[in-house]
Amino acid sequence: MFSNKVQAIILAAGKSTRFNTGRTKLLEKICGQEMILYSTRLLESFNIPITVVIGYQKDSIKETIVSRHNDALNFVVQDEQKGTGHAIMCTQEIWHQENILVMNGDAPLVTADIIEKLYEKHITTNAEISFVTSHHAVPDNSYGRVIEEQDSIQIIEARDFHGDSSEHCCINAGIYLIKKRFLQKCIKDLTFHETSKEFYITDLIKIASDQKLTVTMVPALFDRIRGINNLQELWAAEHIKRADLIKHWMERGVHFSVAQNVHIDLNVTIGAGSYVGCGVHLLGTTQIGKNSRIQEFSSLDNTVTGENTNIMPHTILENSKLGSNTKIGPFAYVHDHSVIGDNVSLGNFVEVKKSSIGSGTKALHMSYLGDAQIGCNVNIGAGTITCNHNSMIKHKTIIHDNAYIGSNNTLIAPVTIGQEAFTAAGSVITENVPPQALAIARTRQVNKEGYATGSSHSAFVAAVKTNNDQASDHS
Amino acid sequence: MFSNKVQAIILAAGKSTRFNTGRTKLLEKICGQEMILYSTRLLESFNIPITVVIGYQKDSIKETIVSRHNDALNFVVQDEQKGTGHAIMCTQEIWHQENILVMNGDAPLVTADIIEKLYEKHITTNAEISFVTSHHAVPDNSYGRVIEEQDSIQIIEARDFHGDSSEHCCINAGIYLIKKRFLQKCIKDLTFHETSKEFYITDLIKIASDQKLTVTMVPALFDRIRGINNLQELWAAEHIKRADLIKHWMERGVHFSVAQNVHIDLNVTIGAGSYVGCGVHLLGTTQIGKNSRIQEFSSLDNTVTGENTNIMPHTILENSKLGSNTKIGPFAYVHDHSVIGDNVSLGNFVEVKKSSIGSGTKALHMSYLGDAQIGCNVNIGAGTITCNHNSMIKHKTIIHDNAYIGSNNTLIAPVTIGQEAFTAAGSVITENVPPQALAIARTRQVNKEGYATGSSHSAFVAAVKTNNDQASDHS
Amino acid sequence: MFSNKVQAIILAAGKSTRFNTGRTKLLEKICGQEMILYSTRLLESFNIPITVVIGYQKDSIKETIVSRHNDALNFVVQDEQKGTGHAIMCTQEIWHQENILVMNGDAPLVTADIIEKLYEKHITTNAEISFVTSHHAVPDNSYGRVIEEQDSIQIIEARDFHGDSSEHCCINAGIYLIKKRFLQKCIKDLTFHETSKEFYITDLIKIASDQKLTVTMVPALFDRIRGINNLQELWAAEHIKRADLIKHWMERGVHFSVAQNVHIDLNVTIGAGSYVGCGVHLLGTTQIGKNSRIQEFSSLDNTVTGENTNIMPHTILENSKLGSNTKIGPFAYVHDHSVIGDNVSLGNFVEVKKSSIGSGTKALHMSYLGDAQIGCNVNIGAGTITCNHNSMIKHKTIIHDNAYIGSNNTLIAPVTIGQEAFTAAGSVITENVPPQALAIARTRQVNKEGYATGSSHSAFVAAVKTNNDQASDHS
């Protein structure tokens, strides 16, 4: 809408001191996206040149931005952290548009309409400098206060403000639109504040006001302009973002039962008619098909499901793909690029790792299926384990359509079970099983009568270590 | 209290457009009960004739109501959705009581005292029409606004109201008590609104007011008269209902630790002195005995527990019955009509399906017990699996009192383990074990010394596929 | 600060009638600590003599206090529950300091600064009796109302107050500082209230006021002086305490994602840079190392972790110790004084009980490791079970460094697996395995071709019960 007249500068060089995590706050995630990307993606949507001022942990921040934006942004390094005014000074060489939009990198809830309104009023009032304000009456050491007296207007930074915040309830949101000509003329007039060892960008307001130049203010809701200066504010911002997302999906026919406990990421999609239970986590690029049920305490991360999927409680799905009409869980774990067909049932205490499972197949109880390629309509008995690892390398287990794997089988890869083959319960399968064959690998049972009579302790203890052939000797 | 003079009409024909789920909202559950049943059960408690006007998805709605009320209600079909006024017109033939109570089917939080107060004031004021109002100052496109001017009173439907909702903060709750004689006389005066293609029942208020007939208003709390027009309102209503239920059980000696995360259904009961942890789901007709502990993230659905039960975290119980002093979990799954005795301990990664377990029995680790009949004081070793399924039909496993099942046993049904019998760890039990007998079905161990020396890869790989008899050749 | 002039009396004899749990409320826990200990520990910090008046369930209360304070407190028994005034009368013999501080045992949120301010104003005003008040405008039958009229001041107990609570919004917090000389003189003037069958300590205020003695009031925030009279108030108090603790750790660099769902106890510590997910429970004396991740729905009870620990979702750790860079879960259970080294990975459906695990060891899938002593860099295959229990006693499984346990092994204790030894998948290990040896204990596989042809039901059924040697006969 204003691409030819505006360029943007994002301030992302600060030290995140109040986070106390030892890391830059700008890479903390909010609903699955790094905080700094909320600013860069918002401004990208306006199709204007963007410069990011980086300093503290600059390589990580740059890497994160570049991985998302493919080099479309410029970076300027502010080596010393001498305040917002100094950050702007560092960008002087790249000022080339008529208006410079400046915003903080730690304001992830700002929406496009706030920027649009700022631009519109900036133009219509022909202002030298315009900025976004908000109403915030409680004391808060994160926001400068806007003080208007007669003809004068200025921003007092939070650390220098000692007045009554309910009286001076208008705060500076940290989003400015400045005419290049004003910036070029007045940037040198910013003074160095000895107590904080910083130059403040906010002093430009007073400079303009003192020169009787037009200063325009544009109000916005506090919940949209919140800055994130500590971990409590991070939590609050994510809470707001999450509520926005849940409301969005509710309006599109998704039933959330205990919505306040659900975690949902920015890029998740959910089909109409679906149900999301208490404590569900929908993460990354997860896509839920229509009319599905995601039950309590399940987590889906980068996972795509078909329609009419039923994810039972306490199920974790990661980086996998599920067909329609599948039922998974409770207490199941499907991960590592597994692909599950339609009408599959996976039950409790079942893990599927790096495997494909054909349509109509069932594995209902306690199994580990790893590096396996399983056909359609296969039945996997309880306690089945694929041994894909021989201390050196990993091998594949292949099970063809309609095979029936008995309970408590140990399948030692590489191994192939043929179509319609049958393995006896309790077998250790070391060799391929031809189609329609029966494979057995277990020892015949021996009963030693009266062994447990008289509660003889020593007999019991002996029994524990007795094996089949020894037992047979006595029988 | 007023059975001989009142009959009720419930409006349940609407299209649930704003739900966007493709299903009628009236069958969405709130605390385990379909929304429409809150209205029908409330009115049933007054012992008056009830007529339900159905239209959209009428068969499902009728079926749900009939399954709960055994045909005690009448149904009238409104084939075209031409508004609330039209719905009333459809019922004309069944008006036979002096007063007609009309209410919406999507107001699940209405309590008996609101209806009683409406009746009382209707009678004492000798009103022609009475209705329930509430105070709701925020803009909301779900409620008509009550506009009183001098002697006139009327309701402006939300879609036609363009005023200030904080000024006109009195809303129509959608509950009316109307004299039959007035209805018979004036129903024909309802006008068809061209913009919405609907007749409005609310126009009756203006008709009565214009004729200087008595119109009586009865105020109620907004949280009790909320209508449910979209999924956000459904969530809010369930939240309120849940809080009511939790408060009810708190007053009866139940300790909820993180009450805001608990889900509890309408028909659940909980004994005094019990503790309910964070995220617990108590569903359906679950009954918790006294002095029990239901720990975090566990779910009980249609399950009855004895006293002093300890349900450890992350445990799911469905359609089952537990004795007293049982300890189940963590990470256990008991379902499908299982019956568990007193003093039983079931541990982690244990599934019990369609089985009975006698008093004092223990299965503490990783087991699948399905279609099993297990006696008292039995010990089930870790990794035990009942193989109840042979690809065709299901068989039973029977284990008698005081038996001891060694770890990692595979019990192939049909099979019976006698009293005080003992099975060796790692056995595959295919035949019955007599009482007090020892059953063994495993192969003697062979050690091949030095096999792993020199980190020879090929030796390792060979070993993986070597079996017992081959190994013996070398030893 | 005032040890030589003050002694304290804690009132802890009441009946907890409104809890309806059948137990004294004073032993209900708030953030892991019994309610009564909040009062005793607060007063202990002032280093003054403390007397606790006990009555209802006095032995349990005394035991709890003594176990925490090592006999440093005195106890006085109030045998009959005749009110707060009577409780004070029972302590008459131990009054030996100039000032007597009296407080209720059910006010767990009171902070030291409230007591300090009370003392300070008591001294500076030279008051005969001073007490803490608060502002609480809603009707509430738990607090006496402070009524000031001209020169007179009195407290009306909640049961006798019938006025407007928004007008009389000043309540009595139940914390008094009284000159011994006044108490000695006036205790006999307390009257017996016939309706409640009680003496009220609050009558002392009116007595002092009537005698024109100085009565001093010290206001405090309601959320700090809340009394706990029913389970709803218990829930609210724990909610406040929990929020305090979470705020404390947020300020120290801990990232809580869905803070409102986290449970955290009083004595837990968390290292900076750590992340705590939705629904996490941090209990008892748990200590989390720096830069760790505790993911959703995991619980840690009395457990210490090293740095960079990654606790995956749905993991339970109890009474155990973990090294640094460990990864546990999802769905894992480590308990009963297990000790886990650095760089260990324990995966899903893995239980570790009373075991030690050396650094670099992996057990990634479905295993039960109990009473085991496992060395470094050991690989435990999926489905491994230690059989530590032979129906009589428990034995140890010892696995030395660099051993490789194949999948689905049954290790029958007592047994020792030597260094670098290798066990074949599916083996039942009954004897020790020498270092670098290969142990095998499984039967050779037999394939019976064509057995499953023609979908012969009887063949299938026969197969289920067929064993290896029988199968071999046909091959």
Coordinates of N, CA, C and O in Angstrom, one line a residue, chain A residues 306-420:
Chain A
G306 N -5.8 -37.5 8.4 CA -6.9 -37.5 7.5 C -8.2 -37.1 8.2 O -8.2 -36.6 9.3
E307 N -9.3 -37.4 7.6 CA -10.6 -37.1 8.2 C -11.0 -38.2 9.1 O -10.6 -39.4 9.0
N308 N -11.9 -37.9 10.1 CA -12.5 -38.9 11.0 C -11.4 -39.6 11.8 O -11.6 -40.8 12.1
T309 N -10.3 -38.9 12.0 CA -9.2 -39.5 12.8 C -9.6 -39.5 14.3 O -10.2 -38.5 14.7
N310 N -9.3 -40.5 15.0 CA -9.6 -40.5 16.5 C -8.3 -40.7 17.2 O -7.8 -41.8 17.3
I311 N -7.8 -39.6 17.7 CA -6.5 -39.7 18.5 C -7.0 -39.8 20.0 O -7.5 -38.8 20.5
M312 N -6.7 -40.9 20.5 CA -7.2 -41.2 21.9 C -6.3 -40.4 22.9 O -5.2 -39.9 22.5
P313 N -6.7 -40.4 24.2 CA -5.9 -39.6 25.1 C -4.4 -40.0 25.2 O -4.1 -41.2 25.0
H314 N -3.6 -39.1 25.6 CA -2.2 -39.4 25.9 C -1.5 -40.0 24.8 O -0.8 -41.0 24.9
T315 N -1.6 -39.4 23.6 CA -0.9 -40.0 22.4 C 0.0 -38.9 21.9 O -0.4 -37.7 21.8
I316 N 1.2 -39.3 21.4 CA 2.1 -38.3 20.9 C 2.4 -38.7 19.4 O 2.8 -39.8 19.1
L317 N 2.2 -37.8 18.5 CA 2.5 -38.0 17.1 C 3.5 -36.9 16.6 O 3.2 -35.7 16.9
E318 N 4.6 -37.3 16.0 CA 5.6 -36.4 15.6 C 6.0 -36.6 14.2 O 6.4 -37.8 13.9
N319 N 6.0 -35.6 13.4 CA 6.6 -35.7 12.0 C 6.1 -36.9 11.3 O 6.8 -37.6 10.6
S320 N 4.8 -37.1 11.3 CA 4.2 -38.3 10.7 C 2.9 -37.9 9.9 O 2.5 -36.8 10.0
K321 N 2.4 -38.9 9.2 CA 1.2 -38.7 8.4 C 0.2 -39.8 8.6 O 0.6 -41.0 8.6
L322 N -1.0 -39.5 8.9 CA -2.0 -40.5 9.2 C -3.1 -40.4 8.1 O -3.6 -39.3 7.8
G323 N -3.6 -41.6 7.8 CA -4.8 -41.7 6.9 C -6.1 -41.3 7.6 O -6.1 -40.9 8.7
S324 N -7.2 -41.5 6.9 CA -8.5 -41.2 7.4 C -9.0 -42.4 8.2 O -8.5 -43.6 8.1
N325 N -9.9 -42.2 9.1 CA -10.5 -43.2 9.9 C -9.5 -44.0 10.7 O -9.8 -45.2 11.0
T326 N -8.4 -43.4 11.1 CA -7.5 -44.1 11.9 C -7.8 -43.9 13.4 O -8.4 -42.9 13.7
K327 N -7.4 -44.8 14.2 CA -7.6 -44.7 15.7 C -6.3 -45.0 16.3 O -5.8 -46.1 16.2
I328 N -5.7 -44.0 17.0 CA -4.4 -44.2 17.6 C -4.5 -43.9 19.1 O -5.1 -42.9 19.5
G329 N -3.9 -44.8 19.9 CA -3.8 -44.6 21.4 C -4.8 -45.4 22.1 O -5.5 -46.2 21.5
P330 N -5.0 -45.1 23.4 CA -4.3 -44.2 24.2 C -2.8 -44.6 24.5 O -2.5 -45.8 24.2
F331 N -2.0 -43.7 24.9 CA -0.6 -44.0 25.3 C 0.1 -44.6 24.1 O 0.7 -45.6 24.2
A332 N 0.0 -43.9 22.9 CA 0.8 -44.4 21.7 C 1.8 -43.3 21.3 O 1.6 -42.1 21.7
Y333 N 2.8 -43.7 20.6 CA 3.9 -42.8 20.2 C 4.3 -43.1 18.8 O 4.8 -44.2 18.5
V334 N 3.9 -42.3 17.9 CA 4.2 -42.5 16.4 C 5.1 -41.3 16.0 O 4.8 -40.2 16.2
H335 N 6.3 -41.7 15.5 CA 7.2 -40.6 15.2 C 8.2 -40.9 14.1 O 8.1 -42.0 13.5
D336 N 9.1 -39.9 13.8 CA 10.2 -40.1 12.9 C 9.7 -40.5 11.5 O 10.2 -41.5 11.0
H337 N 8.8 -39.7 10.9 CA 8.4 -39.9 9.5 C 7.8 -41.2 9.3 O 8.0 -41.8 8.3
S338 N 6.9 -41.6 10.2 CA 6.1 -42.7 10.0 C 4.9 -42.3 9.1 O 4.4 -41.2 9.1
V339 N 4.4 -43.3 8.3 CA 3.3 -43.0 7.4 C 2.2 -44.1 7.7 O 2.5 -45.3 7.6
I340 N 1.0 -43.7 8.1 CA 0.0 -44.6 8.6 C -1.1 -44.5 7.6 O -1.6 -43.4 7.3
G341 N -1.6 -45.7 7.1 CA -2.7 -45.7 6.1 C -4.1 -45.4 6.7 O -4.2 -45.1 7.9
D342 N -5.1 -45.6 5.9 CA -6.5 -45.4 6.3 C -6.9 -46.6 7.2 O -6.4 -47.7 7.0
N343 N -7.9 -46.4 8.0 CA -8.5 -47.5 8.8 C -7.6 -48.3 9.6 O -7.8 -49.4 9.9
V344 N -6.5 -47.7 10.0 CA -5.5 -48.4 10.9 C -5.9 -48.2 12.3 O -6.4 -47.1 12.7
S345 N -5.7 -49.2 13.1 CA -5.8 -49.0 14.6 C -4.5 -49.3 15.3 O -4.0 -50.4 15.2
L346 N -4.0 -48.4 16.0 CA -2.8 -48.6 16.9 C -3.2 -48.3 18.3 O -3.8 -47.3 18.6
G347 N -3.0 -49.3 19.2 CA -3.5 -49.2 20.5 C -2.5 -48.7 21.6 O -1.6 -47.9 21.3
N348 N -2.7 -49.1 22.8 CA -1.9 -48.6 23.9 C -0.5 -49.2 24.0 O -0.3 -50.3 23.8
F349 N 0.4 -48.3 24.5 CA 1.8 -48.7 24.6 C 2.4 -49.2 23.3 O 3.2 -50.2 23.3
V350 N 2.0 -48.6 22.2 CA 2.5 -49.0 20.9 C 3.4 -47.8 20.4 O 3.0 -46.7 20.5
E351 N 4.6 -48.2 20.0 CA 5.5 -47.2 19.4 C 5.7 -47.5 17.9 O 6.0 -48.7 17.6
V352 N 5.5 -46.5 17.1 CA 5.9 -46.7 15.7 C 6.9 -45.7 15.3 O 6.7 -44.5 15.5
K353 N 8.1 -46.1 14.8 CA 9.2 -45.2 14.5 C 9.6 -45.5 13.1 O 10.0 -46.6 12.8
K354 N 9.7 -44.5 12.3 CA 10.3 -44.6 10.9 C 9.7 -45.8 10.2 O 10.5 -46.5 9.6
S355 N 8.4 -45.9 10.2 CA 7.8 -47.1 9.6 C 6.6 -46.7 8.8 O 6.1 -45.6 8.9
S356 N 6.3 -47.6 7.9 CA 5.0 -47.4 7.1 C 4.1 -48.5 7.4 O 4.5 -49.6 7.6
I357 N 2.8 -48.2 7.6 CA 1.8 -49.1 7.9 C 0.6 -49.0 7.0 O 0.1 -47.9 6.8
G358 N 0.3 -50.1 6.3 CA -0.8 -50.1 5.3 C -2.2 -50.0 5.9 O -2.4 -50.3 7.1
S359 N -3.1 -49.8 5.0 CA -4.5 -49.6 5.4 C -5.1 -50.8 6.1 O -4.8 -52.0 5.7
G360 N -5.9 -50.6 7.1 CA -6.6 -51.7 7.7 C -5.8 -52.6 8.7 O -6.2 -53.5 9.3
T361 N -4.5 -52.2 8.9 CA -3.6 -52.9 9.8 C -3.9 -52.6 11.2 O -4.3 -51.5 11.5
K362 N -3.7 -53.6 12.1 CA -4.0 -53.4 13.6 C -2.8 -53.8 14.4 O -2.2 -54.8 14.2
A363 N -2.4 -52.9 15.4 CA -1.4 -53.3 16.4 C -1.9 -52.7 17.7 O -1.7 -51.5 17.9
L364 N -2.7 -53.5 18.4 CA -3.5 -52.9 19.5 C -2.8 -52.8 20.8 O -3.3 -52.1 21.7
H365 N -1.8 -53.5 21.1 CA -1.2 -53.6 22.4 C 0.3 -53.7 22.4 O 0.9 -54.5 21.7
M366 N 0.9 -52.8 23.3 CA 2.4 -53.0 23.6 C 3.2 -53.5 22.5 O 3.6 -54.7 22.5
S367 N 3.6 -52.7 21.6 CA 4.5 -53.2 20.5 C 5.5 -52.1 20.2 O 5.2 -50.9 20.4
Y368 N 6.6 -52.5 19.7 CA 7.6 -51.6 19.1 C 7.8 -51.9 17.6 O 8.4 -53.0 17.3
L369 N 7.4 -51.0 16.8 CA 7.6 -51.3 15.3 C 8.5 -50.2 14.8 O 8.1 -49.0 14.7
G370 N 9.7 -50.5 14.6 CA 10.7 -49.5 14.1 C 11.4 -50.0 12.8 O 11.6 -51.2 12.6
D371 N 11.6 -49.1 11.9 CA 12.2 -49.4 10.6 C 11.5 -50.5 10.0 O 12.1 -51.4 9.4
A372 N 10.2 -50.5 10.0 CA 9.4 -51.6 9.5 C 8.5 -51.1 8.3 O 8.1 -49.9 8.3
Q373 N 8.3 -52.0 7.4 CA 7.4 -51.7 6.3 C 6.3 -52.7 6.3 O 6.5 -53.9 6.0
I374 N 5.1 -52.3 6.7 CA 4.1 -53.2 7.1 C 2.9 -53.0 6.1 O 2.5 -51.9 5.8
G375 N 2.4 -54.1 5.5 CA 1.4 -54.0 4.5 C 0.0 -53.7 5.0 O -0.2 -53.3 6.1
C376 N -1.0 -54.1 4.2 CA -2.4 -53.8 4.6 C -3.0 -55.0 5.3 O -2.6 -56.2 5.1
N377 N -3.9 -54.7 6.2 CA -4.7 -55.8 6.9 C -3.8 -56.8 7.6 O -4.1 -57.9 7.7
V378 N -2.7 -56.3 8.1 CA -1.8 -57.1 8.9 C -2.3 -57.1 10.3 O -2.8 -56.0 10.8
N379 N -2.2 -58.2 11.1 CA -2.5 -58.1 12.5 C -1.2 -58.3 13.3 O -0.5 -59.3 13.1
I380 N -0.9 -57.4 14.1 CA 0.4 -57.4 14.9 C 0.0 -57.8 16.4 O -0.8 -57.0 17.0
G381 N 0.4 -58.9 16.9 CA 0.0 -59.3 18.2 C 0.6 -58.5 19.3 O 1.6 -57.8 19.1
A382 N 0.1 -58.6 20.5 CA 0.6 -57.8 21.6 C 2.0 -58.2 21.9 O 2.4 -59.4 21.8
G383 N 2.8 -57.2 22.3 CA 4.2 -57.5 22.7 C 5.2 -57.8 21.6 O 6.3 -58.2 21.8
T384 N 4.8 -57.5 20.3 CA 5.7 -57.7 19.2 C 6.8 -56.6 19.2 O 6.5 -55.4 19.4
I385 N 8.0 -57.1 18.9 CA 9.1 -56.2 18.9 C 9.9 -56.4 17.6 O 10.3 -57.5 17.3
T386 N 10.1 -55.3 16.9 CA 11.1 -55.4 15.7 C 12.5 -55.1 16.2 O 12.7 -54.1 16.9
C387 N 13.4 -56.0 15.9 CA 14.8 -55.7 16.4 C 15.5 -55.2 15.2 O 16.0 -55.9 14.3
N388 N 15.6 -53.9 15.1 CA 16.1 -53.3 13.9 C 17.6 -52.9 14.0 O 18.2 -52.4 13.1
H389 N 18.2 -53.2 15.1 CA 19.5 -52.7 15.4 C 20.3 -53.8 16.0 O 19.9 -54.5 16.9
N390 N 21.5 -54.0 15.4 CA 22.3 -55.1 15.9 C 23.6 -54.6 16.5 O 24.6 -55.3 16.4
S391 N 23.5 -53.5 17.1 CA 24.7 -52.8 17.7 C 25.5 -52.1 16.6 O 26.4 -51.2 17.0
M392 N 25.3 -52.4 15.4 CA 26.1 -51.7 14.3 C 25.2 -50.8 13.5 O 25.3 -49.6 13.4
I393 N 24.4 -51.5 12.7 CA 23.5 -50.8 11.8 C 22.1 -51.2 11.9 O 21.7 -52.1 12.7
K394 N 21.2 -50.4 11.2 CA 19.8 -50.7 11.3 C 19.3 -51.4 10.1 O 19.7 -51.1 9.0
H395 N 18.5 -52.4 10.3 CA 17.9 -53.2 9.2 C 16.4 -53.0 9.2 O 15.8 -52.6 10.1
K396 N 15.8 -53.4 8.1 CA 14.4 -53.2 7.9 C 13.6 -54.6 8.1 O 14.1 -55.6 7.8
T397 N 12.4 -54.4 8.7 CA 11.5 -55.6 8.8 C 10.4 -55.3 7.8 O 9.8 -54.2 7.8
I398 N 10.1 -56.3 7.0 CA 9.1 -56.2 6.0 C 8.0 -57.2 6.2 O 8.3 -58.4 6.4
I399 N 6.8 -56.7 6.4 CA 5.6 -57.6 6.6 C 4.6 -57.4 5.5 O 4.1 -56.3 5.3
H400 N 4.3 -58.4 4.8 CA 3.4 -58.3 3.6 C 1.9 -58.3 4.0 O 1.6 -58.7 5.2
D401 N 1.1 -58.0 3.1 CA -0.4 -57.9 3.3 C -1.0 -59.2 4.0 O -0.6 -60.3 3.7
N402 N -1.9 -58.9 4.8 CA -2.7 -60.0 5.5 C -1.9 -61.0 6.3 O -2.4 -62.0 6.7
A403 N -0.7 -60.6 6.6 CA 0.1 -61.5 7.5 C -0.5 -61.4 8.9 O -1.1 -60.4 9.3
Y404 N -0.2 -62.4 9.8 CA -0.7 -62.4 11.1 C 0.5 -62.7 12.0 O 1.1 -63.8 12.0
I405 N 0.9 -61.7 12.8 CA 2.1 -61.9 13.7 C 1.5 -62.2 15.1 O 0.8 -61.4 15.7
G406 N 1.9 -63.4 15.6 CA 1.4 -63.8 16.9 C 1.9 -62.9 18.0 O 2.9 -62.1 17.8
S407 N 1.4 -63.0 19.2 CA 1.8 -62.2 20.3 C 3.2 -62.4 20.7 O 3.7 -63.5 20.5
N408 N 3.8 -61.4 21.3 CA 5.1 -61.5 21.9 C 6.2 -62.1 21.0 O 7.0 -62.9 21.3
N409 N 6.1 -61.7 19.7 CA 7.1 -62.1 18.7 C 8.3 -61.1 18.8 O 8.1 -59.9 19.0
T410 N 9.5 -61.7 18.5 CA 10.7 -60.9 18.3 C 11.1 -61.1 16.8 O 11.4 -62.2 16.4
L411 N 11.0 -60.0 16.1 CA 11.3 -60.1 14.6 C 12.7 -59.5 14.4 O 12.9 -58.3 14.5
I412 N 13.6 -60.3 14.0 CA 15.0 -59.9 13.9 C 15.3 -59.5 12.5 O 15.5 -60.3 11.6
A413 N 15.5 -58.2 12.3 CA 15.7 -57.6 10.9 C 17.2 -57.9 10.5 O 18.1 -58.0 11.4
P414 N 17.5 -58.0 9.2 CA 16.5 -57.9 8.1 C 15.7 -59.2 8.0 O 16.3 -60.3 8.1
V415 N 14.4 -59.0 7.9 CA 13.6 -60.2 7.8 C 12.3 -59.8 7.1 O 11.9 -58.7 7.1
T416 N 11.8 -60.8 6.3 CA 10.5 -60.5 5.5 C 9.5 -61.6 5.9 O 9.8 -62.8 5.9
I417 N 8.3 -61.1 6.2 CA 7.2 -62.1 6.5 C 6.3 -62.0 5.2 O 5.8 -60.9 4.9
G418 N 6.1 -63.1 4.6 CA 5.3 -63.2 3.4 C 3.8 -62.9 3.6 O 3.3 -62.9 4.7
Q419 N 3.2 -62.7 2.4 CA 1.7 -62.4 2.4 C 1.0 -63.6 3.1 O 1.3 -64.8 2.9
E420 N 0.0 -63.3 3.9 CA -0.8 -64.3 4.6 C -0.1 -65.3 5.4 O -0.6 -66.3 5.8

